[in-house]
CSV table of N, CA and C in Angstrom, one decimal:
chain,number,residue,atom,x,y,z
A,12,UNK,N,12.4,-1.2,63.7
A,12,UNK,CA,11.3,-1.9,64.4
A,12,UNK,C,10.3,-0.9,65.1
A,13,UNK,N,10.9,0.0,65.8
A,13,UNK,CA,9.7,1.6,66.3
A,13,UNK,C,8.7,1.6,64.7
A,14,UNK,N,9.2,2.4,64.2
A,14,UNK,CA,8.2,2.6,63.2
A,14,UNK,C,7.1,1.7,62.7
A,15,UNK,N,8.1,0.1,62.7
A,15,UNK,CA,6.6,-0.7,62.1
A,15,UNK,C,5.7,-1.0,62.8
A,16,UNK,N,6.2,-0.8,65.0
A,16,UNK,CA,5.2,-1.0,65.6
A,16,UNK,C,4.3,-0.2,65.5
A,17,UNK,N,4.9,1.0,65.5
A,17,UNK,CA,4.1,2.8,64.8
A,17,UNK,C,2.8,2.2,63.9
A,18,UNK,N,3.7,1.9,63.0
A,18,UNK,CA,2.6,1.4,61.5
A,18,UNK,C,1.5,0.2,62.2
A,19,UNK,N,1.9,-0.9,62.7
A,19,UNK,CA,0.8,-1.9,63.0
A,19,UNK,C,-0.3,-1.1,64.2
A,20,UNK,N,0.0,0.1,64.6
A,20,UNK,CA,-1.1,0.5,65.4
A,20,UNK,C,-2.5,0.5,64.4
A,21,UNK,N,-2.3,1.1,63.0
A,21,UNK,CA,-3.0,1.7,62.5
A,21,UNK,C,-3.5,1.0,61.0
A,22,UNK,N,-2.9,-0.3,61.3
A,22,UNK,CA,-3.8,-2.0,60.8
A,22,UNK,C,-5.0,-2.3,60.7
A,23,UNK,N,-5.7,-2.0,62.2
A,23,UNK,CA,-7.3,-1.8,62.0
A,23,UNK,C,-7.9,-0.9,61.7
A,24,UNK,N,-8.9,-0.8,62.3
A,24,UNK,CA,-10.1,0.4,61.7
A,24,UNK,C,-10.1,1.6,63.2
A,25,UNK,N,-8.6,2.0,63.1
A,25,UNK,CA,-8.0,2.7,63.8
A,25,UNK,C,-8.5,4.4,63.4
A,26,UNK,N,-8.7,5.5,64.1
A,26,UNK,CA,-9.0,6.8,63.7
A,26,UNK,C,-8.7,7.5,64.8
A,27,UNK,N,-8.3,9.1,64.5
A,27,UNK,CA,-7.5,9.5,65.1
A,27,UNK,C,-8.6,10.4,66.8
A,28,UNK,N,-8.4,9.5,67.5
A,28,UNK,CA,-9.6,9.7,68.3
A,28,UNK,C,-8.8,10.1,69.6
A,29,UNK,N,-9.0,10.5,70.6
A,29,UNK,CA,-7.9,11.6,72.0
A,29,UNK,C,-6.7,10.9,72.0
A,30,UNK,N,-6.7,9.2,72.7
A,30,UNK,CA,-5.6,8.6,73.2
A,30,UNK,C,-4.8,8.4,71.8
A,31,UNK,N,-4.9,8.3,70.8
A,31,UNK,CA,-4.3,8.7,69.4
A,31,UNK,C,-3.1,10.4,69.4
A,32,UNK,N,-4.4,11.2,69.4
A,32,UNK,CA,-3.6,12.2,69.4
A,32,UNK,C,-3.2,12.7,70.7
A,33,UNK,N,-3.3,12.3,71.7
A,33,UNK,CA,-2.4,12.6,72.9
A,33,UNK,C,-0.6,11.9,72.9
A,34,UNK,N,-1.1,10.6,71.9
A,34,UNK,CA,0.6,10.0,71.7
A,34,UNK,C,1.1,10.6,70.6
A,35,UNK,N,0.7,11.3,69.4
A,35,UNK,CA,1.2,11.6,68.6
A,35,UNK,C,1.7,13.6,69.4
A,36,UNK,N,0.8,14.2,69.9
A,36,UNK,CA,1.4,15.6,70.5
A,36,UNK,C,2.7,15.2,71.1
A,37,UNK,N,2.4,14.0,72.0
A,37,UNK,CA,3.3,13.5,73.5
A,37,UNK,C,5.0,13.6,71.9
A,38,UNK,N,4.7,12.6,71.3
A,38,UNK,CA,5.7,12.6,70.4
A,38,UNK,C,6.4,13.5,69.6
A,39,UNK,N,5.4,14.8,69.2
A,39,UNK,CA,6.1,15.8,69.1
A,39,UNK,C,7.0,16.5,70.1
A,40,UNK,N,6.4,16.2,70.9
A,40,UNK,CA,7.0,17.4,71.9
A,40,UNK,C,8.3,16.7,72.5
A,41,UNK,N,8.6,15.5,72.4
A,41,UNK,CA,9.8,14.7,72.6
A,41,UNK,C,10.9,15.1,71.8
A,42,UNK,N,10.1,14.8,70.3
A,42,UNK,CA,11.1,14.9,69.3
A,42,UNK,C,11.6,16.5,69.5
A,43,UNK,N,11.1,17.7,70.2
A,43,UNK,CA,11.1,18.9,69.7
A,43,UNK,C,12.4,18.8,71.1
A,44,UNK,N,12.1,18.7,72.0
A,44,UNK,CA,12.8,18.1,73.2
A,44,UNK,C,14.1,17.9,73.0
A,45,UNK,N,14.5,16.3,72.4
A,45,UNK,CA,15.6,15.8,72.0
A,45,UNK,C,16.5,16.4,71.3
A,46,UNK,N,15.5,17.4,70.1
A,46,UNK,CA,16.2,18.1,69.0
A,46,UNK,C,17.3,19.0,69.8
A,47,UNK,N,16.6,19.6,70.7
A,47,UNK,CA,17.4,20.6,70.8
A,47,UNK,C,18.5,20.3,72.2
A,48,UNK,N,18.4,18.6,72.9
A,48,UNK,CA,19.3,18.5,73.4
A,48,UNK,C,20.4,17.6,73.2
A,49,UNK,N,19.9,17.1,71.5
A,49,UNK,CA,20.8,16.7,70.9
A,49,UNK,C,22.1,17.6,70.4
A,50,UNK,N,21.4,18.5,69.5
A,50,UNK,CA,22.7,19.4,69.2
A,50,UNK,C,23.1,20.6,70.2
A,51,UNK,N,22.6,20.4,71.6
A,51,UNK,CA,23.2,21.2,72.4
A,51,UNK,C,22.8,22.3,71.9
A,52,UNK,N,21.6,22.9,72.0
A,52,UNK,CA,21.6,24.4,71.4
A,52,UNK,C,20.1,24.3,72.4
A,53,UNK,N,20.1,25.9,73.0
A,53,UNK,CA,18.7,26.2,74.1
A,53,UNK,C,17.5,26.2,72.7
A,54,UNK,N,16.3,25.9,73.6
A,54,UNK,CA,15.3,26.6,72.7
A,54,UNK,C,14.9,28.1,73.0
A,55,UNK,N,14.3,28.6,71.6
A,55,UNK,CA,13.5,29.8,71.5
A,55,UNK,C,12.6,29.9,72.6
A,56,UNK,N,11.9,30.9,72.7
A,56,UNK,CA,10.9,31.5,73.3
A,56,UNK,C,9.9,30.5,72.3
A,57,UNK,N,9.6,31.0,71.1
A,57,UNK,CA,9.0,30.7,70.5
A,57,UNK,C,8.5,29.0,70.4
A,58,UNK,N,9.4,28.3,70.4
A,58,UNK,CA,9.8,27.0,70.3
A,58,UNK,C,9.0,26.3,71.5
A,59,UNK,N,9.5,27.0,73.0
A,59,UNK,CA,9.0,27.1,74.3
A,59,UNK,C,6.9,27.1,74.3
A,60,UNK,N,6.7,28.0,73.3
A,60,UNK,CA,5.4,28.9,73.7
A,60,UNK,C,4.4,27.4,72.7
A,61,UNK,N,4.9,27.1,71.4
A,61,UNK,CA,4.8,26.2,70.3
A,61,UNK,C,4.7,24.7,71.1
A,62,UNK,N,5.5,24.8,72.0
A,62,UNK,CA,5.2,23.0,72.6
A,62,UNK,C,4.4,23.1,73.9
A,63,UNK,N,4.2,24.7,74.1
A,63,UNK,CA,2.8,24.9,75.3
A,63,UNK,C,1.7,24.5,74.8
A,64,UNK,N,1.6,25.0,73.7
A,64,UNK,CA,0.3,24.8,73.0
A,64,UNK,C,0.1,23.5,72.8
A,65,UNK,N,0.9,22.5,71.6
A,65,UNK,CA,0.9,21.6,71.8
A,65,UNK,C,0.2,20.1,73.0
A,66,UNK,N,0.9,21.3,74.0
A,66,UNK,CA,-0.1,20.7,75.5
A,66,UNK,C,-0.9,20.7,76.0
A,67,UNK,N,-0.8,22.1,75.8
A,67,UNK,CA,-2.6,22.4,76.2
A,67,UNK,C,-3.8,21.5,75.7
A,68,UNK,N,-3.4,21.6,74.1
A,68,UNK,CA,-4.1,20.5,73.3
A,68,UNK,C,-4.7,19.2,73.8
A,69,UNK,N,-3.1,18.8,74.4
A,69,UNK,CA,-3.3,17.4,75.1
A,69,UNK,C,-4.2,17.9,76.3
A,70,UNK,N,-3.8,18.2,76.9
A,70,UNK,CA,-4.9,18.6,78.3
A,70,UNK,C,-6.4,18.4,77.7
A,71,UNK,N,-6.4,19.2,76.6
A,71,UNK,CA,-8.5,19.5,76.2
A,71,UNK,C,-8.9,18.0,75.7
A,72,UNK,N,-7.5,17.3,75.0
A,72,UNK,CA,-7.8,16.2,74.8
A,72,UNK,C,-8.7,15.3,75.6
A,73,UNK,N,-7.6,14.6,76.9
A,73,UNK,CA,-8.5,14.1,78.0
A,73,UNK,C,-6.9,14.6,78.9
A,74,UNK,N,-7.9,15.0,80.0
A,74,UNK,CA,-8.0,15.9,80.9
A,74,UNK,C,-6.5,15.7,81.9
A,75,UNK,N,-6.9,14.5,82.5
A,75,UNK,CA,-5.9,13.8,83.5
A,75,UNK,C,-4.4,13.2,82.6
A,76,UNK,N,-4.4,12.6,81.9
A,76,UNK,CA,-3.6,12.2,81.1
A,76,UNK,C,-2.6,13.1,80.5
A,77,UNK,N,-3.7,14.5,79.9
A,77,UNK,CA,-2.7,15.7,79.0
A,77,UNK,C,-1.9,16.3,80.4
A,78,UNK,N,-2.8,16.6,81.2
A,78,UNK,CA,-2.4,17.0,82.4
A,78,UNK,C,-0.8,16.8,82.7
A,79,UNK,N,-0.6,15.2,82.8
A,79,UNK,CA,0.7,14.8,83.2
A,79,UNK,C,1.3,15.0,82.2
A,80,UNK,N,1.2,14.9,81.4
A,80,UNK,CA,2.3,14.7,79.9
A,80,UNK,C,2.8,16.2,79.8
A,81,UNK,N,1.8,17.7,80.4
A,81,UNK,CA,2.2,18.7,80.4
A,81,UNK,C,3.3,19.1,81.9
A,82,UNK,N,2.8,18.6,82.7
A,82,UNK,CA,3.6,18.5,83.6
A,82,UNK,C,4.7,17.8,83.8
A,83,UNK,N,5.1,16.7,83.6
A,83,UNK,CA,6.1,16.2,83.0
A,83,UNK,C,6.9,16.9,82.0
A,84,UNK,N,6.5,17.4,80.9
A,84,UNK,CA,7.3,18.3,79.9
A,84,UNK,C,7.9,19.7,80.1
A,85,UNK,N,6.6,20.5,80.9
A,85,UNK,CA,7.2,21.5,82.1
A,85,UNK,C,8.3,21.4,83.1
A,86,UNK,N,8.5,20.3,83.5
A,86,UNK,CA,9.4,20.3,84.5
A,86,UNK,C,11.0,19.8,83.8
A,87,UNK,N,11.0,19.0,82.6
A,87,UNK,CA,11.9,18.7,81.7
A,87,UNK,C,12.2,19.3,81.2
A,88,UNK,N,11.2,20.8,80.7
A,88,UNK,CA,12.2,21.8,80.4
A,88,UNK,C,12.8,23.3,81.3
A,89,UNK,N,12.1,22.8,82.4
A,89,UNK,CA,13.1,23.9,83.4
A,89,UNK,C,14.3,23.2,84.0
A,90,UNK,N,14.2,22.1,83.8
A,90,UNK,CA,15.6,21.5,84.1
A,90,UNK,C,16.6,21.3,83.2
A,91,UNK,N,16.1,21.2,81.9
A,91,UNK,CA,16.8,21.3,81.1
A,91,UNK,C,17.4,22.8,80.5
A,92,UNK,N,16.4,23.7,80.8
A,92,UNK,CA,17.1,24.7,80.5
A,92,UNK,C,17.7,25.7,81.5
A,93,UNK,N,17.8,25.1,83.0
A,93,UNK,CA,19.1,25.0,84.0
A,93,UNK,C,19.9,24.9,83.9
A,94,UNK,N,20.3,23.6,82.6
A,94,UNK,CA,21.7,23.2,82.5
A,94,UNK,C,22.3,23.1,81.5
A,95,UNK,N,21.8,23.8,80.6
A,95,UNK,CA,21.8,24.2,79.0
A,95,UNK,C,23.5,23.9,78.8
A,96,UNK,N,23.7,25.4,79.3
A,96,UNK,CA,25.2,25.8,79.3
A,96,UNK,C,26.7,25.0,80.8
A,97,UNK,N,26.4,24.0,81.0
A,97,UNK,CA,26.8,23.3,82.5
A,97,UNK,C,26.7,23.8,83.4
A,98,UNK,N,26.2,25.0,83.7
A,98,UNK,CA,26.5,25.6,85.0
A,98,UNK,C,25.0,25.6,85.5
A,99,UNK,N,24.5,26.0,86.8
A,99,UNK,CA,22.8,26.3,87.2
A,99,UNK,C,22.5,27.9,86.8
A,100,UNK,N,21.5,27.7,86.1
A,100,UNK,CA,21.0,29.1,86.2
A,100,UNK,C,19.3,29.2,86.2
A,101,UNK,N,19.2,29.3,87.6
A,101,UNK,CA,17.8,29.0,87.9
A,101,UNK,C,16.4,30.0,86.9
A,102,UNK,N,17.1,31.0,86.7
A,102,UNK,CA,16.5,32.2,86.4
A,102,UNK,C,15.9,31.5,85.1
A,103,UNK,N,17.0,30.9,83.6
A,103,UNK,CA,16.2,30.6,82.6
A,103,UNK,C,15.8,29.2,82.5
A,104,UNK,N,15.4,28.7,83.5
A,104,UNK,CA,14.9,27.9,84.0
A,104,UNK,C,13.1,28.0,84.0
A,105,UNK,N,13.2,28.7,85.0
A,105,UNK,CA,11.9,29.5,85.4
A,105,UNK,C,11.3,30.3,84.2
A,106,UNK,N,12.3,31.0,83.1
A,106,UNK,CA,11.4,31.2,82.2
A,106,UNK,C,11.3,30.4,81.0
A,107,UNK,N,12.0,29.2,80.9
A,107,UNK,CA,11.2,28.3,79.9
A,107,UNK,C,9.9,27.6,80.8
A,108,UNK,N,10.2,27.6,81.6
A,108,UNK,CA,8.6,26.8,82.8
A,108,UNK,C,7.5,27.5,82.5
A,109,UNK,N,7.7,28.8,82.2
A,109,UNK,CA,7.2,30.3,82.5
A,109,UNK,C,6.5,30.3,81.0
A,110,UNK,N,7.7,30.1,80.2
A,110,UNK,CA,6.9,30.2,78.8
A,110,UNK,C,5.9,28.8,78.1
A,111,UNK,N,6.1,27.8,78.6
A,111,UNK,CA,5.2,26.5,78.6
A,111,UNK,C,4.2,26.4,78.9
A,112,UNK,N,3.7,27.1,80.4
A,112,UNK,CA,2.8,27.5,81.0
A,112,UNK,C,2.0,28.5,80.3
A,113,UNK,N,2.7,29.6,79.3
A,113,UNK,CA,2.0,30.6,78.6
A,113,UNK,C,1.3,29.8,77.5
A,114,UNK,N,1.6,29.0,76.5
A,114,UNK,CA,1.6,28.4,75.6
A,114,UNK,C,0.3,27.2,76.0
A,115,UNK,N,0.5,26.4,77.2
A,115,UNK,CA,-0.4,25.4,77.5
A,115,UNK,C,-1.9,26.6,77.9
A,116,UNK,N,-1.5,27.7,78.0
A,116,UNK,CA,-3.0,28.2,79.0
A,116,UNK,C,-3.9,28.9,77.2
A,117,UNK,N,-3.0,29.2,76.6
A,117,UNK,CA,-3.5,29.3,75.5
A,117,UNK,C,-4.7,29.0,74.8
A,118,UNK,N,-4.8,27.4,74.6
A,118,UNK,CA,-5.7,26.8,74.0
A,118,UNK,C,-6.9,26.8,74.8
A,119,UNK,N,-6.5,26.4,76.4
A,119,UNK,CA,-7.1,26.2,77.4
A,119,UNK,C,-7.9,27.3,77.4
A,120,UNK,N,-8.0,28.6,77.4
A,120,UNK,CA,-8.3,30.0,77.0
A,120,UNK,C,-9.4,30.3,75.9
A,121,UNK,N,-9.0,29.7,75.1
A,121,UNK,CA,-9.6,30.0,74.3
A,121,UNK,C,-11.0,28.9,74.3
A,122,UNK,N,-10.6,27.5,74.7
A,122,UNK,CA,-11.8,26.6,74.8
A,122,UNK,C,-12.9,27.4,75.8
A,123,UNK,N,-12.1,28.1,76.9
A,123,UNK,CA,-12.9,28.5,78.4
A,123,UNK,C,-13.7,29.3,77.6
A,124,UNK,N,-13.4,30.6,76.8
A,124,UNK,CA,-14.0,31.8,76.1
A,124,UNK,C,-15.4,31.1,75.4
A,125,UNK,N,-14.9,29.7,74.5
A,125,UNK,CA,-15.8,29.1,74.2
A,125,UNK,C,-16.8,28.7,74.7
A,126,UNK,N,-16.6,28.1,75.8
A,126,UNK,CA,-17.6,27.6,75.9
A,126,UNK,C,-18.5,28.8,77.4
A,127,UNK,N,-18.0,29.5,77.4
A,127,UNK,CA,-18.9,31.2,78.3
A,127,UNK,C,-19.3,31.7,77.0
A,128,UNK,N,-19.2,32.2,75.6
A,128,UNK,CA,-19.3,32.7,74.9
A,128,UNK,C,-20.8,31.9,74.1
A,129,UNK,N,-21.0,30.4,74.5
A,129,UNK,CA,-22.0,30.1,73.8
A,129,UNK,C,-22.9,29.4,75.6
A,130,UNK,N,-22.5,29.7,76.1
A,130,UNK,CA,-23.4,29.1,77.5
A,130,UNK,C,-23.5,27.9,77.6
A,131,UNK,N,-22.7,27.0,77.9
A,131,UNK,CA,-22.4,25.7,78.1
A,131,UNK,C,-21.5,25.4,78.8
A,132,UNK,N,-20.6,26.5,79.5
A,132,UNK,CA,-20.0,26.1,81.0
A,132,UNK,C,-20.3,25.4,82.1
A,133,UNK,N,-21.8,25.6,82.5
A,133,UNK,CA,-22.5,24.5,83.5
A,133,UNK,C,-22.4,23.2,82.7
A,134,UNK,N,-22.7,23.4,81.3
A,134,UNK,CA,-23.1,21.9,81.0
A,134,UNK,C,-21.7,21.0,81.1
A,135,UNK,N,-20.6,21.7,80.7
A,135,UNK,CA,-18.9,21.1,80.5
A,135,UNK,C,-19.2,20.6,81.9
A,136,UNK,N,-19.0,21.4,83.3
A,136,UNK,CA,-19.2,21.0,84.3
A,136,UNK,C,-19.7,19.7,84.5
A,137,UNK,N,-20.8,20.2,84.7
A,137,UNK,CA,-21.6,18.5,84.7
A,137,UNK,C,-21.2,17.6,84.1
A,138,UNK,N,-21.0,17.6,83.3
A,138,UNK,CA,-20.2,16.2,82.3
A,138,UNK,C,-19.1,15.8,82.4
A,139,UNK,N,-17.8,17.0,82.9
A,139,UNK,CA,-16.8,16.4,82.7
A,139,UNK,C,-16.1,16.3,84.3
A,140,UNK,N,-17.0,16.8,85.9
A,140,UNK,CA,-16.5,17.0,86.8
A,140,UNK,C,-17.5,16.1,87.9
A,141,UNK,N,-18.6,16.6,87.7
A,141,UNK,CA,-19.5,16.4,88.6
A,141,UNK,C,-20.5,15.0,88.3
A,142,UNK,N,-20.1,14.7,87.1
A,142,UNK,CA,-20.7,13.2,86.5
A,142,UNK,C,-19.9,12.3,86.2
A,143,UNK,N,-18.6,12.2,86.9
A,143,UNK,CA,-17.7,11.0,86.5
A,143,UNK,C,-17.9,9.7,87.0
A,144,UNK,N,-19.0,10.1,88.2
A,144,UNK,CA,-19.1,8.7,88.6
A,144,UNK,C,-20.3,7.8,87.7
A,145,UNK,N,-21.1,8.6,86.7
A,145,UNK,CA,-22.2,7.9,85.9
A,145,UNK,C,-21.6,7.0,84.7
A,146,UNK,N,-20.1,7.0,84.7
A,146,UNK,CA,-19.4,6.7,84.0
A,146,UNK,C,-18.1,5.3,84.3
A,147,UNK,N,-19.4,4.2,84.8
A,147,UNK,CA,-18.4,3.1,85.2
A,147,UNK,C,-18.8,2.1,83.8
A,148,UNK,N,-17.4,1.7,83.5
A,148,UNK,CA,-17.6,0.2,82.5
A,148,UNK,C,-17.2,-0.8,83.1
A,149,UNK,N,-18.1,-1.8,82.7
A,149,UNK,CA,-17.7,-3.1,83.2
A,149,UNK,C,-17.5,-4.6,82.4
A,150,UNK,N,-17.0,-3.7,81.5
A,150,UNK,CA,-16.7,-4.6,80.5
A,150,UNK,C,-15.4,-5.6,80.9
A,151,UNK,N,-15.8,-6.5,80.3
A,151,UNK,CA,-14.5,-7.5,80.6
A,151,UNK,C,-13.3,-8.0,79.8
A,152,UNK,N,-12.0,-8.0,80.1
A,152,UNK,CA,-10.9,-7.8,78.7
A,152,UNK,C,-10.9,-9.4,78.4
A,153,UNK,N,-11.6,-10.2,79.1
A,153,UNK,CA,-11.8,-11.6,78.5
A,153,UNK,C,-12.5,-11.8,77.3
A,154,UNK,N,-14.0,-11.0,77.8
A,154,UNK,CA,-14.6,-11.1,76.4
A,154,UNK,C,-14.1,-10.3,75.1
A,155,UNK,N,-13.3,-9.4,75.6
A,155,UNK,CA,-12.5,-8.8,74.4
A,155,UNK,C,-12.0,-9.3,73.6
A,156,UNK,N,-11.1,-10.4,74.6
A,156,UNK,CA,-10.1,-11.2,74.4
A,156,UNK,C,-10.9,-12.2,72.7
A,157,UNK,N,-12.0,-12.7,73.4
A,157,UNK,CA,-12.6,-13.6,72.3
A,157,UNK,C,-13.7,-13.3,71.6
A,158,UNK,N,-13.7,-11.6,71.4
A,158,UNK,CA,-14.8,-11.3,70.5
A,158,UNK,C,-13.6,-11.2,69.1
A,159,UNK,N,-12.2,-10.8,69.4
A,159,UNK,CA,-11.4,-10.0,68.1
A,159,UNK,C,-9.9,-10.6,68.5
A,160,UNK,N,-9.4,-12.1,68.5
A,160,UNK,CA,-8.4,-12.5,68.8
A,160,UNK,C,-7.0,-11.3,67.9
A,161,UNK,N,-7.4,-11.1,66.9
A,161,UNK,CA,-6.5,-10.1,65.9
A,161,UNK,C,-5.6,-8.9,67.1
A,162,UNK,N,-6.7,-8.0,67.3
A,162,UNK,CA,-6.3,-7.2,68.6
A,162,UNK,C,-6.0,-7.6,69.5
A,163,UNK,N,-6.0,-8.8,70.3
A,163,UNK,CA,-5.6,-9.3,71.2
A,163,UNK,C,-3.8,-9.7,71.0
A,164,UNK,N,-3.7,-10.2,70.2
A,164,UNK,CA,-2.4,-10.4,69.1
A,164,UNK,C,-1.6,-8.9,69.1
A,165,UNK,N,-2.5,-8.0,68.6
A,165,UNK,CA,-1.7,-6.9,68.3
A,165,UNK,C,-1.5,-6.5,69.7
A,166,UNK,N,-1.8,-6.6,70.9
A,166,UNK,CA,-1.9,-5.8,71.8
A,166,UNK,C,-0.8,-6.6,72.5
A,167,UNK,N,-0.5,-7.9,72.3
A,167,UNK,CA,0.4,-9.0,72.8
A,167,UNK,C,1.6,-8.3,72.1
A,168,UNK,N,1.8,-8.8,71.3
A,168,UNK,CA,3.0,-8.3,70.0
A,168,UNK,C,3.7,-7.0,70.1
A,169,UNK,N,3.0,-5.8,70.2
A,169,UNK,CA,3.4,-4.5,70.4
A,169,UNK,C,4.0,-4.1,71.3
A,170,UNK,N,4.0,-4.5,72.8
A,170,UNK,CA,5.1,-4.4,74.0
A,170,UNK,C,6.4,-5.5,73.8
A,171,UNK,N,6.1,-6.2,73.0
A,171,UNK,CA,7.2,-7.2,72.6
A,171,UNK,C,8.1,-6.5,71.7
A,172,UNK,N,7.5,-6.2,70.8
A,172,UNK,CA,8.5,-5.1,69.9
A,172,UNK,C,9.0,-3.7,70.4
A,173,UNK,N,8.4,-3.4,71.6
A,173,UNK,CA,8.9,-2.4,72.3
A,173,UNK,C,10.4,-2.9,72.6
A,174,UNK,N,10.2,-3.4,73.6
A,174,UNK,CA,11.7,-4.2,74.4
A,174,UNK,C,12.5,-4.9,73.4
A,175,UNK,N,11.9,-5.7,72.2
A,175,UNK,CA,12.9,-5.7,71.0
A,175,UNK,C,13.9,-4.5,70.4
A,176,UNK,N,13.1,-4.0,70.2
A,176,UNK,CA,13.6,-2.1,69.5
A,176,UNK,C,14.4,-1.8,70.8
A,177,UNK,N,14.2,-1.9,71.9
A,177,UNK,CA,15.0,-1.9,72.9
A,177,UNK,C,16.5,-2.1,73.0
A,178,UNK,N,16.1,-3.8,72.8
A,178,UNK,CA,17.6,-4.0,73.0
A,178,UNK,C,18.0,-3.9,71.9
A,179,UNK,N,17.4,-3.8,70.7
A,179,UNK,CA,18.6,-3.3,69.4
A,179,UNK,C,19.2,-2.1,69.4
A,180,UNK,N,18.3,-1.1,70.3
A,180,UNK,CA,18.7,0.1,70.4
A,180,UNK,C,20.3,0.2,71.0
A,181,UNK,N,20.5,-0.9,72.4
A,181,UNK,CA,21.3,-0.7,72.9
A,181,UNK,C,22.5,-1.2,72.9
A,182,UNK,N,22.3,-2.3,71.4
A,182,UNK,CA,23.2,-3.1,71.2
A,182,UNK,C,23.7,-2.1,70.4
C-alpha cells in the first residue's frame, strides 16, 4: 500500500519541484538511517558526511523545512550513534553530529561561494529574508476544492492509506 500511495502522488502533472525533493532526500536519509540500525552495524564517516550533504540539499531546497529535517536527522544520529554498541559513549556521538554538520555545510558553502562569486548576495537577501512579508497568499482551499475535485480526492485518499499501511503494518 506505501508504494502505491508513493505512485498516486505522481498521477497528475506532478514535477519534481522542492517539497518533492525535500520528501524524496527526507527518504533517503531514513532508509540510509534504518539500514544501518537494522543490521546493527555503526555508520562510516563517509556514510555520515553523504547524508550531510543530502541535507544540506534539503536546507537550499526551502529553507525552514530542510532546516528541521536536518536537525532532526543530526540529533538521531548522535543518539544513535551513543548507543550503537549498548553502552553510552558520548564521544562518537559527537562525532557523527560533528560529521553531519560537515556534510550539511558543504552544499551550503558552496551555494554561499556562489552566489559572492557572481554578486547576488544582497539580492538572495532581499528575497529570501527581508521580503517575506511581500509574500502573503490568500487563496482559499475551498475554491481549490472545486476548481480540481480529482486532487481533492487524492489529497482525501492519501492520509487514508497512510493509516491503512499502518495498521497492516502492525498487524
Amino acid at each position: 500500500i506505501p508504494p502505491m500511495g508513493f505512485i498516486y502522488m505522481f498521477c497528475g502533472n506532478t514535477f519534481l519541484e522542492y517539497n518533492i525533493m525535500i520528501l524524496a532526500i527526507l527518504l533517503a536519509g531514513v532508509a540510509m538511517d534504518l539500514e544501518c540500525c537494522h543490521y546493527h552495524k555503526k555508520m562510516t564517516a563517509k556514510q555520515h558526511i553523504l547524508l550531510g550533504v543530502l541535507l544540506g540539499c534539503a536546507i537550499l531546497c526551502k529553507q525552514t523545512y530542510g532546516f528541521f529535517v536536518a536537525a532532526s536527522s543530526c540529533l538521531y544520529g548522535f543518539f544513535q550513534a551513543c548507543t550503537t554498541e549498548g553502552k553510552r559513549t558520548w564521544s562518537k556521538g559527537f562525532k557523527a553530529f560533528g560529521l553531519r554538520i560537515l556534510g550539511i555545510s558543504l552544499p551550503c558553502f558552496v551555494f554561499l561561494f556562489y552566489l559572492l562569486g557572481t554578486k547576488t548576495f544582497d539580492d538572495f537577501l532581499n528575497m529570501c529574508l527581508f521580503g517575506i512579508s511581500d509574500f502573503s497568499g490568500t487563496y482559499a482551499y475551498t475554491t481549490f476544492m472545486m476548481e480540481n475535485p480529482l486532487y481533492f480526492a487524492g489529497a482525501v485518499s492519501f492520509p487514508l492509506l497512510v493509516v491503512v499501511s499502518f495498521i497492516v503494518a502492525l498487524k
